[in-house]
Amino acid sequence: MLDPVSWKSSDGGTYRRYVPELAVSGGKLRLIEQTLLPEKLEYIELDDTESIFDAIKRLAVRGAPAIGCAAALGLAAVVRKTEFNSSGELPAFAQKTAARLAESRPTAVNLFWALNRCMAELKASNAASTGELKNTLLKSALDILEEDIQMCRSIGMYGKSLLHDGMGLLTHCNAGALATGDYGTALSPMYVAHEAGMKIKVYADETRPLLQGSRLTAWELHQAGIDVTAICDNMAAQVMKEGRIDLVIVGADRIAANGDAANKIGTYGVAVLAKYHNIPFYVAAPYSTFDLSLDCGAKIPIEQRQPAEIANGFGRRTAPENINFYNPAFDVTPNELITGIITEKGIITPPFEPGIRELQNR
Amino acid sequence: MLDPVSWKSSDGGTYRRYVPELAVSGGKLRLIEQTLLPEKLEYIELDDTESIFDAIKRLAVRGAPAIGCAAALGLAAVVRKTEFNSSGELPAFAQKTAARLAESRPTAVNLFWALNRCMAELKASNAASTGELKNTLLKSALDILEEDIQMCRSIGMYGKSLLHDGMGLLTHCNAGALATGDYGTALSPMYVAHEAGMKIKVYADETRPLLQGSRLTAWELHQAGIDVTAICDNMAAQVMKEGRIDLVIVGADRIAANGDAANKIGTYGVAVLAKYHNIPFYVAAPYSTFDLSLDCGAKIPIEQRQPAEIANGFGRRTAPENINFYNPAFDVTPNELITGIITEKGIITPPFEPGIRELQNR
């Protein structure tokens, strides 16, 4: 359990076994400076609004659940170190801080959700002293982190049931510890299996254009002592053909009511390849990823990103100027290519629509 | 026709309309310094053995047919500028030069083939003067180039029959002008169609790890005025799903007697994706690519390349150290995924085995 007075968890201040990324340490938000990965592992500790705003904006921390946790912990840290003349000043200051942090990533739903929840709990609190109000904010943040940890672990436990010793797995992008408060979503079953002594071999697609697979997934799995092999995206088919892959697990950004799942560009291609090679293809995501207002994936808008990510993504020009570039950030994998969806409430298998609705109130 | 005395072709010294890469100019081998592409278009002119050796070795010129042409033209250029006391000295010098050039790329079959052919024709010649012997070598080299040009054009003409106005095409890696003496193989139908006024839209997979697609294919198609769009390899599936691709054409490094085709890593995945989306998938290659001693593609060895190409290919580290890398240079597309093989002798369609044998003596 968490001790808000000493700002430490009972296991010594870290909440994640392998990659302790999000924590409060000495009253500060502590996180990995992810922009330096994989070359350097550096932690930064922050307790002022602009540094935290900046850390989220420049992707020092990324991944929807991780951003939510970081913003909540950051809000608590900023308010904690501030001195107030009276406890009445605190809520307005916290609101101003939360509003500023919310501007750091304008489309990050988890960011707004986490900050709103912290502020709502602060306003609903009966605490009278500034010290108690500060601890209320901290408790909200730690609750959000703790719930995220439980969600990750639960996905990991359900997902582990699909794994066995000696298995080869493929994943795409990074839906791991670096994107959540704990073991991640797609990577959580791998961590849980590894923890249980299972020997697995994971192939990580490098995931162009931003290389989250080789920079982040390969890094964090290797940190955990899991056997990981980086491949270029276009090698996945060959690796499958050679019989190296028994199961694919990927994350999701948004899932429609029929199970169609939007995720990082390239996921759909991997699903087609898995189908052709008769390899089970699983999506792992918290239940909050379902958007039941969308009946199918065609309704999910696909963001187009800057040509520079393709043309100039490695510090040198890799394509001519003046040509066209097409750079969709996501794709949608249709439900017929998905073997199952691993959530913290259980694994949903086809037909997805009733399965998804059934878990809604569980 | 070629005029060996003025060292110019009748159309003004260039043999390729769009990207005049391989030519003799003022007695020197003239080629594009491809290592500078796509940032800079620079031609180099060479007539000494070590510079030509070096140009081939460091991939200033690459692609099997282009290497063969460059070595033959280079041999002629080196011998041409050398002064001999008697014509008897020339063949030994040419042999020494050819032997040195042959060491530049130890696995390049076309390199040995072209140099051996030049030397055989020199030895069989009745020429008496050094001037005549020099012209014999030049004629051999120009013949090799001319045959390569004809091969490319012929593939282009056959391939064009598959194209129509408004078509969207996808290609992988570079099997174009920069890899041959002329229009290339996979790209030749596009050039020929474009020349005929057909409007086509080409998507070029960037082709990790070495990015021949975005660096070279996108560059040369753009030079030719063809509408080209660079995508990351993992976007091909999405582009197909959106209905942007009507036809895929790729090159081949080696084709077995049953039509199984080895080509740049990623080709097999594209073929699977094309099948899933009901898009015709064509391989374009000179007939010399068939290795009829191999009954199927499983006999084609797959070269493994250095991890650094994945981990550190763009001047910065993009994956952690100490993890595993898997970097196959090629993959084999099984014949059941291939709609047809476009050769300079015609288009072969399934069943491939009899089709391939039938064209053997044509």
XYZ file of C-alpha atoms in Angstrom:
724
model
C 0.000 0.000 0.000
C 0.970 3.564 -0.558
C 2.080 5.941 2.157
C 1.194 9.489 1.145
C 3.077 11.008 4.053
C 6.497 9.746 3.123
C 5.599 9.872 -0.600
C 6.827 6.361 -0.984
C 5.206 3.063 -1.726
C 5.716 0.263 0.745
C 8.014 -1.538 -1.701
C 10.502 1.295 -1.650
C 9.183 3.940 -3.958
C 8.869 2.058 -7.204
C 5.648 0.696 -8.571
C 7.030 -1.276 -11.446
C 9.434 -4.102 -11.186
C 11.194 -3.805 -14.523
C 10.990 -0.232 -15.644
C 10.101 2.027 -12.739
C 9.000 4.950 -14.787
C 6.238 6.740 -12.975
C 6.622 7.367 -9.306
C 6.660 10.066 -6.705
C 10.053 10.357 -5.113
C 10.818 12.939 -2.461
C 7.655 14.726 -3.465
C 8.620 14.970 -7.100
C 7.227 13.292 -10.199
C 9.890 10.832 -11.283
C 9.953 9.493 -14.818
C 12.247 8.167 -17.508
C 13.402 10.720 -20.051
C 12.140 8.571 -22.940
C 13.522 10.837 -25.657
C 17.010 9.604 -24.726
C 16.084 5.934 -25.158
C 17.507 3.578 -26.201
C 20.883 5.278 -25.953
C 20.625 6.485 -22.386
C 18.493 5.648 -19.358
C 18.001 8.858 -17.433
C 15.353 9.695 -14.877
C 14.072 13.196 -14.403
C 12.381 14.504 -11.268
C 9.977 17.362 -11.685
C 7.812 19.517 -9.457
C 7.123 22.686 -11.379
C 4.265 23.171 -13.799
C 6.236 24.226 -16.867
C 8.734 21.343 -16.645
C 5.918 18.829 -16.363
C 3.984 20.513 -19.177
C 7.152 20.362 -21.269
C 7.918 16.726 -20.409
C 4.493 15.640 -21.656
C 4.596 17.890 -24.706
C 8.003 16.741 -25.961
C 7.163 13.068 -25.346
C 9.547 12.478 -22.438
C 6.543 10.458 -21.290
C 4.054 9.058 -23.854
C 1.335 6.451 -24.122
C -2.209 7.354 -23.090
C -2.285 5.654 -19.644
C 1.227 6.863 -18.749
C 0.374 10.451 -19.659
C -2.695 10.325 -17.411
C -0.679 8.992 -14.483
C 2.152 11.480 -15.036
C -0.193 14.459 -15.183
C -1.978 13.421 -11.969
C 1.275 12.758 -10.100
C 2.714 15.971 -11.512
C -0.260 18.015 -10.344
C 0.123 16.576 -6.843
C 3.853 17.338 -6.821
C 3.444 20.952 -7.966
C 0.750 21.669 -5.381
C 2.731 19.925 -2.645
C 5.798 22.132 -2.917
C 3.773 25.339 -3.100
C 3.214 27.299 0.080
C -0.231 28.749 0.645
C -1.285 31.496 3.077
C -4.569 29.713 3.599
C -6.063 26.397 2.531
C -8.660 28.357 0.548
C -6.010 29.374 -2.000
C -5.078 25.809 -2.835
C -7.996 24.648 -5.032
C -7.776 27.659 -7.363
C -4.031 27.165 -7.747
C -4.523 23.447 -8.408
C -7.191 24.267 -11.010
C -4.852 26.686 -12.789
C -2.077 24.087 -12.746
C -4.372 21.349 -14.053
C -5.616 23.632 -16.839
C -2.059 24.329 -17.927
C -1.031 20.667 -17.872
C -4.149 19.762 -19.887
C -2.839 21.911 -22.753
C 0.315 19.816 -23.161
C -1.213 17.197 -25.495
C -4.488 18.501 -26.897
C -5.865 15.123 -28.038
C -4.864 12.976 -25.050
C -8.155 11.806 -23.553
C -6.472 10.138 -20.559
C -4.725 13.402 -19.708
C -8.010 15.324 -19.311
C -9.704 12.403 -17.613
C -6.977 12.055 -14.967
C -6.711 15.781 -14.231
C -10.500 16.174 -14.051
C -10.758 13.250 -11.672
C -8.080 14.691 -9.366
C -9.780 18.098 -9.328
C -13.220 16.585 -8.729
C -11.903 14.587 -5.781
C -10.153 17.673 -4.404
C -13.372 19.689 -4.604
C -15.405 16.903 -3.010
C -12.925 16.583 -0.157
C -13.775 17.602 3.412
C -10.118 18.298 4.198
C -9.514 21.581 5.961
C -5.731 22.083 6.133
C -3.443 22.650 3.149
C -1.537 19.536 4.226
C -4.688 17.429 4.048
C -5.683 18.937 0.695
C -2.241 18.165 -0.676
C -2.593 14.593 0.494
C -6.032 14.379 -1.116
C -4.500 15.283 -4.473
C -1.692 12.831 -3.931
C -4.139 10.081 -3.053
C -6.130 10.723 -6.243
C -2.953 10.509 -8.305
C -1.763 7.363 -6.573
C -5.218 5.822 -7.010
C -5.057 6.493 -10.743
C -1.605 4.946 -10.874
C -2.681 2.007 -8.752
C -5.738 1.344 -10.928
C -3.532 1.471 -13.993
C -1.155 -1.002 -12.373
C -4.074 -3.326 -11.591
C -5.424 -2.998 -15.140
C -2.015 -3.900 -16.585
C -1.551 -6.849 -14.210
C -5.013 -8.130 -14.927
C -4.469 -7.990 -18.693
C -1.168 -9.734 -18.068
C -2.781 -12.534 -16.069
C -5.504 -13.153 -18.667
C -2.996 -12.903 -21.493
C -0.547 -15.285 -19.841
C -3.150 -18.052 -20.192
C -2.518 -17.919 -23.960
C 1.241 -18.361 -23.608
C 3.371 -21.419 -23.067
C 7.006 -22.229 -22.574
C 9.195 -21.853 -25.649
C 6.698 -19.669 -27.461
C 7.640 -17.102 -30.089
C 5.669 -13.850 -30.021
C 5.477 -10.846 -32.277
C 4.432 -7.350 -31.262
C 4.197 -4.027 -33.054
C 4.877 -0.509 -31.729
C 5.047 -0.049 -27.953
C 2.120 -0.956 -25.746
C 4.335 -1.709 -22.798
C 5.632 -0.442 -19.506
C 6.801 2.793 -21.096
C 3.248 3.596 -22.213
C 1.390 2.790 -18.986
C 1.812 2.940 -15.244
C 2.983 -0.644 -15.077
C 3.484 -3.668 -17.342
C 1.671 -2.221 -20.312
C -1.090 -3.879 -22.277
C 0.296 -5.930 -25.183
C 3.548 -6.550 -23.304
C 1.958 -7.307 -19.924
C 1.245 -10.992 -20.691
C 4.919 -11.323 -21.638
C 6.103 -9.771 -18.357
C 3.716 -11.873 -16.299
C 4.735 -15.053 -18.131
C 8.420 -14.195 -17.763
C 7.903 -13.520 -14.058
C 6.370 -16.977 -13.754
C 9.521 -18.485 -15.236
C 8.169 -19.073 -18.715
C 10.743 -18.888 -21.497
C 9.455 -16.805 -24.373
C 11.088 -15.230 -27.394
C 9.674 -11.910 -28.532
C 10.104 -10.315 -31.963
C 9.597 -6.539 -31.977
C 8.710 -4.798 -35.250
C 10.782 -1.621 -35.314
C 7.615 0.303 -36.277
C 8.474 3.026 -38.733
C 8.345 5.923 -38.897
C 8.953 6.662 -35.201
C 10.549 3.332 -34.280
C 8.709 2.780 -31.012
C 9.290 -0.953 -31.461
C 13.066 -0.924 -31.697
C 13.614 2.131 -29.493
C 11.153 1.344 -26.709
C 9.668 -2.168 -26.835
C 13.008 -3.859 -27.485
C 14.591 -1.729 -24.792
C 12.075 -2.412 -22.035
C 11.782 -6.153 -22.739
C 15.560 -6.412 -22.698
C 15.674 -4.506 -19.389
C 13.344 -7.130 -17.980
C 15.584 -9.958 -19.131
C 13.174 -11.147 -21.829
C 14.728 -12.550 -25.006
C 13.898 -9.911 -27.619
C 14.796 -9.622 -31.295
C 14.298 -6.433 -33.289
C 13.248 -6.748 -36.910
C 12.293 -4.257 -39.592
C 8.555 -4.121 -40.228
C 8.949 -5.750 -43.628
C 10.596 -8.828 -42.067
C 7.526 -9.922 -40.093
C 6.212 -12.054 -42.956
C 9.505 -13.924 -43.310
C 9.796 -14.468 -39.564
C 6.270 -15.917 -39.562
C 7.014 -18.093 -42.577
C 10.030 -19.538 -40.788
C 7.738 -20.696 -37.969
C 9.245 -18.364 -35.401
C 5.940 -16.790 -34.345
C 3.233 -18.676 -32.435
C 1.182 -15.672 -31.344
C 0.851 -11.972 -32.094
C -0.173 -9.464 -29.403
C -0.616 -5.772 -30.148
C -2.190 -2.836 -28.340
C -5.088 -0.643 -29.459
C -5.908 3.053 -29.405
C -9.628 2.684 -29.940
C -11.906 -0.315 -30.470
C -15.364 -0.113 -32.048
C -18.414 -1.960 -30.720
C -17.905 -4.756 -33.263
C -14.264 -5.334 -32.280
C -12.608 -3.474 -35.161
C -9.435 -2.096 -33.580
C -7.433 1.030 -34.419
C -3.758 0.855 -33.566
C -0.374 2.107 -34.792
C 0.080 1.998 -38.568
C 1.263 -1.436 -39.662
C -0.903 -3.369 -37.226
C -3.472 -4.196 -39.913
C -0.733 -5.585 -42.179
C 0.582 -7.759 -39.355
C -2.973 -9.070 -38.818
C -3.279 -10.018 -42.503
C 0.094 -11.779 -42.373
C -0.896 -13.615 -39.175
C -4.125 -14.801 -40.819
C -2.209 -16.084 -43.872
C 0.195 -17.998 -41.627
C -2.571 -19.279 -39.294
C -1.088 -17.473 -36.311
C -3.483 -16.258 -33.571
C -3.690 -12.474 -33.462
C -4.663 -10.827 -30.155
C -5.351 -7.236 -29.222
C -4.661 -6.233 -25.606
C -6.278 -3.071 -24.249
C -8.040 -1.730 -21.185
C -11.810 -1.836 -21.399
C -11.787 1.976 -21.539
C -10.400 1.647 -25.088
C -13.804 0.502 -26.362
C -15.791 3.277 -27.958
C -19.261 1.766 -28.050
C -20.597 4.833 -29.833
C -18.861 3.527 -32.975
C -20.528 0.484 -34.506
C -17.529 -0.317 -36.697
C -13.936 0.686 -37.395
C -14.738 2.599 -40.572
C -15.991 5.368 -38.284
C -12.569 5.784 -36.673
C -10.773 8.757 -38.246
C -7.176 8.099 -39.392
C -4.768 10.904 -38.529
C -2.312 11.883 -41.259
C 1.097 12.949 -40.007
C 3.984 15.017 -41.340
C 6.033 13.815 -44.360
C 9.211 14.639 -42.440
C 8.736 11.549 -40.266
C 9.296 9.429 -43.379
C 11.632 11.708 -45.323
C 13.930 12.836 -42.583
C 13.356 10.783 -39.503
C 16.868 9.731 -38.605
C 18.793 12.963 -38.695
C 19.472 12.657 -42.390
C 17.398 12.969 -45.529
C 16.206 9.533 -46.652
C 13.871 10.498 -49.495
C 13.966 13.184 -52.172
C 12.211 16.485 -51.696
C 9.133 17.380 -53.707
C 7.787 13.853 -53.967
C 4.544 12.843 -52.267
C 4.423 11.175 -48.889
C 1.563 9.298 -47.335
C 1.879 8.931 -43.580
C -1.203 7.585 -41.809
C -0.576 7.305 -38.056
C -3.034 4.471 -37.482
C -4.865 1.726 -39.260
C -7.924 -0.297 -38.373
C -7.791 -4.066 -38.108
C -11.201 -5.564 -38.939
C -12.640 -7.926 -36.350
C -12.444 -10.965 -38.649
C -8.645 -10.844 -38.385
C -8.696 -10.719 -34.558
C -8.596 -13.953 -32.579
C -9.404 -12.292 -29.276
C -9.259 -9.061 -27.282
C -7.487 -9.275 -23.930
C -8.942 -6.802 -21.401
C -8.606 -6.451 -17.639
C -12.101 -7.962 -17.394
C -11.257 -11.046 -19.414
C -10.556 -12.197 -22.957
C -13.294 -11.486 -25.490
C -13.553 -13.880 -28.427
C -15.842 -13.760 -31.492
C -18.618 -12.884 -31.901
C -17.173 -9.694 -30.440
C -20.250 -7.478 -30.298
C -22.145 -9.440 -27.615
C -18.890 -10.290 -25.847
C -17.922 -6.644 -25.564
C -21.401 -5.633 -24.306
C -21.420 -8.483 -21.819
C -18.225 -7.262 -20.118
C -19.446 -3.668 -20.014
C -20.956 -3.862 -16.549
C -18.700 -6.478 -15.079
C 23.684 3.026 -82.967
C 26.923 3.516 -81.123
C 29.968 5.167 -82.550
C 33.062 3.775 -80.836
C 35.345 6.329 -82.460
C 33.728 9.408 -80.984
C 32.746 7.447 -77.872
C 29.280 8.757 -78.148
C 25.971 7.255 -78.992
C 24.066 8.691 -81.911
C 21.534 10.292 -79.552
C 24.168 12.453 -77.933
C 25.949 10.333 -75.411
C 23.113 9.263 -73.181
C 21.421 5.910 -73.335
C 18.656 6.610 -70.916
C 16.095 9.277 -71.271
C 15.341 9.870 -67.619
C 18.382 8.984 -65.587
C 21.465 8.819 -67.775
C 23.572 6.842 -65.424
C 25.898 4.618 -67.389
C 27.640 6.015 -70.391
C 31.020 6.620 -71.879
C 31.806 10.288 -72.117
C 35.084 11.579 -73.497
C 36.481 8.091 -73.078
C 35.565 7.871 -69.413
C 32.996 5.773 -67.588
C 30.280 8.193 -66.513
C 27.893 7.302 -63.727
C 25.752 8.780 -60.984
C 27.361 8.844 -57.552
C 24.428 6.951 -55.983
C 25.719 7.228 -52.426
C 24.795 10.927 -52.538
C 21.184 10.248 -53.552
C 18.598 11.505 -52.869
C 20.273 14.608 -51.481
C 22.539 15.358 -54.415
C 22.721 14.343 -58.073
C 26.383 14.162 -58.996
C 28.019 12.385 -61.891
C 31.502 10.995 -61.682
C 33.743 10.222 -64.640
C 36.371 7.555 -64.151
C 39.121 5.984 -66.198
C 41.524 4.459 -63.709
C 41.240 0.970 -62.303
C 41.256 1.787 -58.610
C 38.585 4.497 -58.884
C 36.299 2.150 -60.802
C 37.015 -0.696 -58.361
C 36.201 1.670 -55.538
C 33.005 3.001 -57.161
C 31.621 -0.533 -57.461
C 32.799 -1.577 -54.009
C 31.277 1.362 -52.145
C 27.984 1.099 -54.087
C 28.337 4.304 -56.100
C 26.815 1.996 -58.719
C 24.674 -0.986 -57.664
C 22.154 -3.433 -59.056
C 23.403 -6.551 -60.845
C 22.868 -5.416 -64.477
C 24.253 -1.921 -63.779
C 27.384 -3.351 -62.150
C 28.008 -5.560 -65.180
C 27.649 -2.628 -67.566
C 29.801 -0.333 -65.407
C 32.607 -2.885 -65.122
C 32.655 -3.496 -68.886
C 32.582 0.212 -69.726
C 35.158 0.851 -67.044
C 37.512 -1.801 -68.406
C 37.254 -0.240 -71.862
C 37.925 3.234 -70.458
C 40.998 2.164 -68.476
C 42.533 0.336 -71.422
C 41.697 3.202 -73.786
C 43.694 5.822 -71.900
C 46.698 3.548 -71.392
C 49.573 3.816 -73.858
C 51.191 0.576 -75.001
C 54.533 0.073 -76.679
C 53.052 -2.719 -78.754
C 49.589 -4.188 -79.257
C 50.869 -7.417 -77.713
C 50.985 -5.777 -74.287
C 47.318 -4.812 -74.298
C 45.542 -8.144 -73.606
C 47.662 -8.907 -70.527
C 47.023 -5.425 -69.144
C 43.297 -5.761 -69.836
C 43.289 -9.150 -68.120
C 45.004 -7.707 -65.052
C 42.539 -4.826 -64.978
C 39.534 -7.156 -65.358
C 40.834 -9.386 -62.577
C 41.114 -6.401 -60.254
C 37.631 -5.077 -61.088
C 36.185 -8.569 -60.553
C 37.316 -8.396 -56.917
C 35.153 -5.354 -56.174
C 31.935 -7.272 -55.382
C 32.765 -10.921 -54.748
C 29.210 -12.262 -55.207
C 28.117 -10.218 -58.222
C 27.514 -12.761 -60.986
C 26.874 -10.082 -63.634
C 30.220 -8.481 -62.835
C 32.190 -11.644 -63.653
C 29.976 -12.457 -66.604
C 30.459 -9.028 -68.211
C 34.231 -8.908 -67.670
C 34.689 -12.475 -68.896
C 32.681 -11.731 -72.015
C 34.752 -8.617 -72.791
C 38.018 -10.542 -72.331
C 36.797 -13.480 -74.420
C 35.808 -11.137 -77.249
C 39.156 -9.350 -76.984
C 41.046 -12.655 -77.218
C 38.931 -13.840 -80.138
C 39.487 -10.594 -82.015
C 41.628 -10.391 -85.162
C 42.465 -6.764 -84.499
C 46.147 -5.941 -84.919
C 46.630 -2.359 -83.699
C 46.198 -1.137 -80.130
C 43.560 1.292 -81.460
C 41.562 -1.564 -82.927
C 41.934 -3.656 -79.781
C 40.724 -0.735 -77.669
C 37.710 -0.395 -79.939
C 37.036 -4.111 -79.629
C 36.813 -3.772 -75.846
C 34.619 -0.719 -76.199
C 32.334 -2.512 -78.607
C 31.955 -5.433 -76.180
C 31.060 -3.043 -73.386
C 28.618 -1.094 -75.510
C 27.054 -4.353 -76.701
C 26.504 -5.391 -73.085
C 24.955 -2.024 -72.332
C 22.846 -2.105 -75.497
C 21.571 -5.613 -74.703
C 20.695 -4.461 -71.205
C 18.845 -1.483 -72.658
C 16.926 -3.780 -75.003
C 16.123 -6.181 -72.146
C 14.754 -3.319 -70.041
C 12.723 -1.868 -72.897
C 11.320 -5.245 -73.782
C 10.228 -5.899 -70.177
C 8.748 -2.415 -70.223
C 6.758 -3.062 -73.386
C 5.366 -6.363 -72.118
C 4.664 -4.890 -68.701
C 2.921 -1.850 -70.139
C 0.212 -4.142 -71.504
C -0.879 -4.704 -67.892
C -1.211 -0.991 -67.126
C -3.952 1.473 -67.862
C -4.602 5.139 -67.385
C -5.249 6.227 -63.812
C -3.748 3.099 -62.321
C -2.155 2.939 -58.876
C 0.957 0.786 -58.583
C 3.087 -0.377 -55.692
C 6.734 -1.391 -55.873
C 9.302 -2.475 -53.315
C 13.054 -1.760 -53.219
C 14.715 -0.488 -56.406
C 14.584 -2.494 -59.608
C 14.787 0.578 -61.769
C 17.019 2.718 -63.904
C 19.576 3.026 -61.126
C 20.020 -0.751 -61.028
C 20.308 -1.454 -64.750
C 21.641 0.090 -67.930
C 18.272 1.579 -68.794
C 14.676 1.644 -67.535
C 15.133 -1.120 -64.997
C 12.959 -4.182 -64.635
C 10.063 -3.575 -62.212
C 10.045 0.139 -63.047
C 10.436 -0.248 -66.805
C 6.705 -0.801 -67.482
C 6.053 2.419 -65.553
C 8.553 4.400 -67.620
C 7.250 2.969 -70.885
C 3.638 3.666 -69.898
C 4.531 7.195 -68.776
C 6.367 7.782 -72.059
C 3.203 6.739 -73.871
C 1.293 9.425 -71.997
C -0.395 7.121 -69.510
C -1.115 8.691 -66.119
C -0.063 6.391 -63.320
C 0.450 6.852 -59.607
C 3.242 4.848 -58.027
C 3.653 4.045 -54.319
C 7.227 3.194 -53.325
C 7.821 1.187 -50.139
C 10.791 2.827 -48.446
C 12.333 -0.654 -48.020
C 14.106 -0.853 -44.693
C 16.821 -1.322 -43.695
C 18.697 0.326 -46.589
C 15.815 2.450 -47.932
C 16.364 1.763 -51.621
C 12.691 2.524 -52.175
C 12.615 6.030 -50.744
C 16.207 6.941 -51.601
C 16.370 5.538 -55.121
C 13.020 4.437 -56.559
C 11.172 7.555 -55.421
C 14.044 9.676 -56.685
C 14.295 8.215 -60.163
C 10.537 8.073 -60.768
C 10.267 11.694 -59.672
C 13.141 12.634 -62.006
C 11.128 11.102 -64.815
C 8.071 13.141 -63.934
C 6.089 10.154 -62.676
C 3.722 10.774 -59.751
C 5.395 8.925 -56.872
C 4.485 8.626 -53.197
C 6.874 7.226 -50.596
C 5.405 5.161 -47.778
C 6.914 3.190 -44.929
C 6.865 -0.553 -45.527
C 4.224 -1.062 -42.861
C 1.798 1.271 -44.670
C 1.436 -0.933 -47.764
C -1.501 -2.846 -46.267
C -3.410 0.342 -45.469
C -2.727 1.814 -48.902
C -4.060 -1.388 -50.482
C -7.101 -1.397 -48.208
C -7.926 2.147 -49.274
C -8.096 0.948 -52.879
C -5.083 2.948 -53.988
C -3.225 -0.001 -55.525
C -4.371 -1.808 -58.680
C -1.166 -3.688 -59.405
C 2.117 -4.593 -57.703
C 5.359 -4.973 -59.669
C 8.621 -5.983 -58.000
C 12.002 -7.208 -59.233
C 13.740 -10.496 -58.479
C 17.262 -11.619 -57.660
C 16.775 -15.269 -58.476
C 13.770 -17.287 -59.668
C 13.493 -21.078 -59.312
C 12.205 -23.373 -62.042
C 8.729 -23.405 -60.474
C 8.467 -19.596 -60.360
C 9.282 -19.099 -56.668
C 11.071 -15.738 -56.635
C 13.750 -14.406 -54.285
C 13.825 -10.642 -53.932
C 14.581 -7.943 -51.349
C 13.263 -8.656 -47.862
C 9.666 -7.550 -47.562
C 8.624 -8.660 -51.031
C 7.006 -11.827 -49.691
C 4.937 -9.813 -47.215
C 3.772 -7.494 -49.995
C 2.743 -10.556 -52.017
C 0.659 -11.902 -49.105
C -0.995 -8.492 -48.683
C -1.703 -8.265 -52.426
C -3.336 -11.709 -52.351
C -5.537 -10.719 -49.398
C -6.652 -7.579 -51.227
C -7.099 -9.355 -54.596
C -4.443 -7.203 -56.236
C -2.393 -8.736 -59.091
C 1.235 -9.268 -58.088
C 3.857 -9.322 -60.858
C 7.573 -10.038 -60.793
C 9.676 -8.361 -63.521
C 13.124 -9.787 -64.282
C 15.387 -10.653 -67.188
C 15.258 -14.278 -68.234
C 18.827 -14.660 -66.926
C 17.352 -14.410 -63.402
C 15.883 -17.910 -63.699
C 18.019 -20.548 -62.061
C 16.586 -23.712 -63.565
C 18.930 -25.836 -61.466
C 16.678 -25.029 -58.492
C 13.320 -26.793 -58.585
C 11.820 -24.541 -55.916
C 12.524 -21.458 -53.830
C 13.311 -23.379 -50.650
C 16.695 -24.113 -52.255
C 17.577 -20.431 -52.474
C 19.868 -19.487 -49.570
C 18.844 -16.386 -47.592
C 21.764 -14.103 -46.739
C 21.797 -12.714 -43.180
C 23.182 -9.220 -42.878
C 24.686 -7.101 -40.110
C 22.547 -5.966 -37.118
C 23.937 -2.448 -37.578
C 21.718 -1.936 -40.615
C 18.700 -2.149 -38.303
C 20.217 -0.755 -35.106
C 22.247 2.098 -36.452
C 21.472 2.653 -40.084
C 20.862 6.384 -40.215
C 23.711 7.898 -38.284
C 22.009 7.467 -34.940
C 21.298 4.525 -32.704
C 17.688 3.383 -33.145
C 17.696 0.217 -31.035
C 19.368 -0.758 -27.767
C 22.665 -2.605 -27.717
C 22.867 -6.226 -26.630
C 19.465 -7.240 -27.933
C 19.100 -9.687 -30.809
C 18.606 -8.602 -34.387
C 17.362 -10.660 -37.289
C 18.211 -9.174 -40.655
C 17.529 -11.414 -43.644
C 18.470 -9.638 -46.885
C 15.988 -11.505 -49.068
C 12.832 -13.529 -48.911
C 11.224 -15.953 -51.309
C 7.729 -15.385 -52.662
C 6.082 -18.732 -53.486
C 4.685 -19.070 -56.995
C 1.066 -19.295 -55.793
C 1.240 -15.635 -54.780
C 2.592 -14.512 -58.168
C 0.148 -13.491 -60.899
C 2.798 -13.392 -63.613
C 6.496 -12.963 -64.367
C 7.365 -10.239 -66.854
C 10.528 -11.075 -68.834
C 12.059 -9.639 -71.983
C 10.737 -12.736 -73.795
C 7.161 -12.270 -72.668
C 4.921 -12.566 -69.619
C 4.812 -15.995 -67.998
C 1.599 -16.934 -66.184
C 0.754 -20.056 -64.140
C 1.472 -22.870 -64.409
C 4.958 -21.377 -64.284
C 7.126 -24.453 -64.701
C 6.147 -25.252 -68.312
C 5.872 -21.530 -69.106
C 9.425 -20.887 -67.945
C 10.810 -23.888 -69.872
C 8.903 -22.878 -72.983
C 10.569 -19.456 -73.113
C 14.019 -20.926 -72.483
C 14.960 -21.271 -76.147
C 12.920 -18.450 -77.550
